[in-house]
């Protein structure tokens, strides 16, 4: 999973990046022109329990890649500003989800936008810039189709016309100021679009960077923004990036105490970002355990046993025979005793079409 953190200059992107990856990159707008890359390990308390039961050689949590883009990508709408975005647009479109960091904090020490702090305006600005990028992509594609049309055989022309009509429908949606993530498309249409990557098609998490003094109103601020901007593929979270950055430096027990004292939500911005990313992307995890390795494997909800096996290794999908499946809670209750689990019928044998549940512990039998 690959998150792209973006926003206008000095909105707190790098501070947020530090908070969620635990890194210590310099903030204050001296970050350079290239994105910072960080990998965060997805905390999963089930792994620690499996570790106690099975004493494996290694424990491998799921990982999420975070890229912190420079604010200069959006610094203005002049030629240089749009070139800045153009340089990154393919990378942004290839991410799994976008994370906007928008400034709602007021601090004299941090230079303010010319017309003041306004997070809603900034969300609209980011939406607009990315929408324009997708419109550009569609226009170029439509021009190509138009110029190739004459050379096509009648039979091919129908397909090209259908394709162009779909792109035009998307163009109209974008021109109304709507991102593609809110456009319903049929399975057939989505199939037509494989091979394209549109940046406004990516699900979106909006992080509203609020004043330190407002953290006690986090829930109210989030619901206000959710009413305006929330959709099935857009989630909103509010937090004060500087406080979260400090909390990320503390040991977990200490952080819990400080968060309560400061009136912060109990969930760190890291956990919050991970939870939102999993839910926006429709992901959950299965687990594997044994003496070598305990590991969490993120998969899209709806993944079948043979597809899940393919995440571990392509041979396991190709030569899939069956899966032995135990839920994490049953495994925990039986303290990993395979005899107890079998006796009680808690380890089941499932075929390739079995739909994997969150926390299933899988053992794959295969033959290649
Ligand atoms: N008071 C306050 N200051 C913040 C907050 N978040 C970030 N800042 C400050 O704002 C300045 C800019 O923060 P960065 O995280 O570097 O912002 P950025 O979006 O990465 O900036 P660019 O990469 O240059 O676009 C720093 O001085 C931060 O300490 C916040 O929640 N409250
Ligand atoms: Mg930065």
CSV table of C-alpha atoms and ligand atoms in Angstrom, one decimal, residues 10-15 17 25-32 36 68-71, ligand 2:
chain,number,residue,atom,x,y,z
A,10,UNK,CA,3.7,24.9,4.6
A,11,UNK,CA,0.5,23.0,5.4
A,12,UNK,CA,2.3,20.5,7.7
A,13,UNK,CA,3.0,17.6,5.3
A,14,UNK,CA,6.5,16.8,6.4
A,15,UNK,CA,5.4,17.2,10.1
A,17,UNK,CA,5.0,12.4,7.5
A,25,UNK,CA,13.0,15.0,8.5
A,26,UNK,CA,13.5,18.7,8.9
A,27,UNK,CA,10.3,20.7,8.7
A,28,UNK,CA,9.6,24.4,7.9
A,29,UNK,CA,9.8,24.2,4.1
A,30,UNK,CA,13.4,23.3,3.6
A,31,UNK,CA,12.6,19.8,2.4
A,32,UNK,CA,14.0,20.2,-1.2
A,36,UNK,CA,10.6,12.0,1.1
A,68,UNK,CA,5.8,13.3,1.3
A,69,UNK,CA,5.6,15.5,-1.8
A,70,UNK,CA,7.0,19.1,-1.7
A,71,UNK,CA,4.5,21.9,-1.4
B,2,LIG,MG1,7.6,19.4,3.4
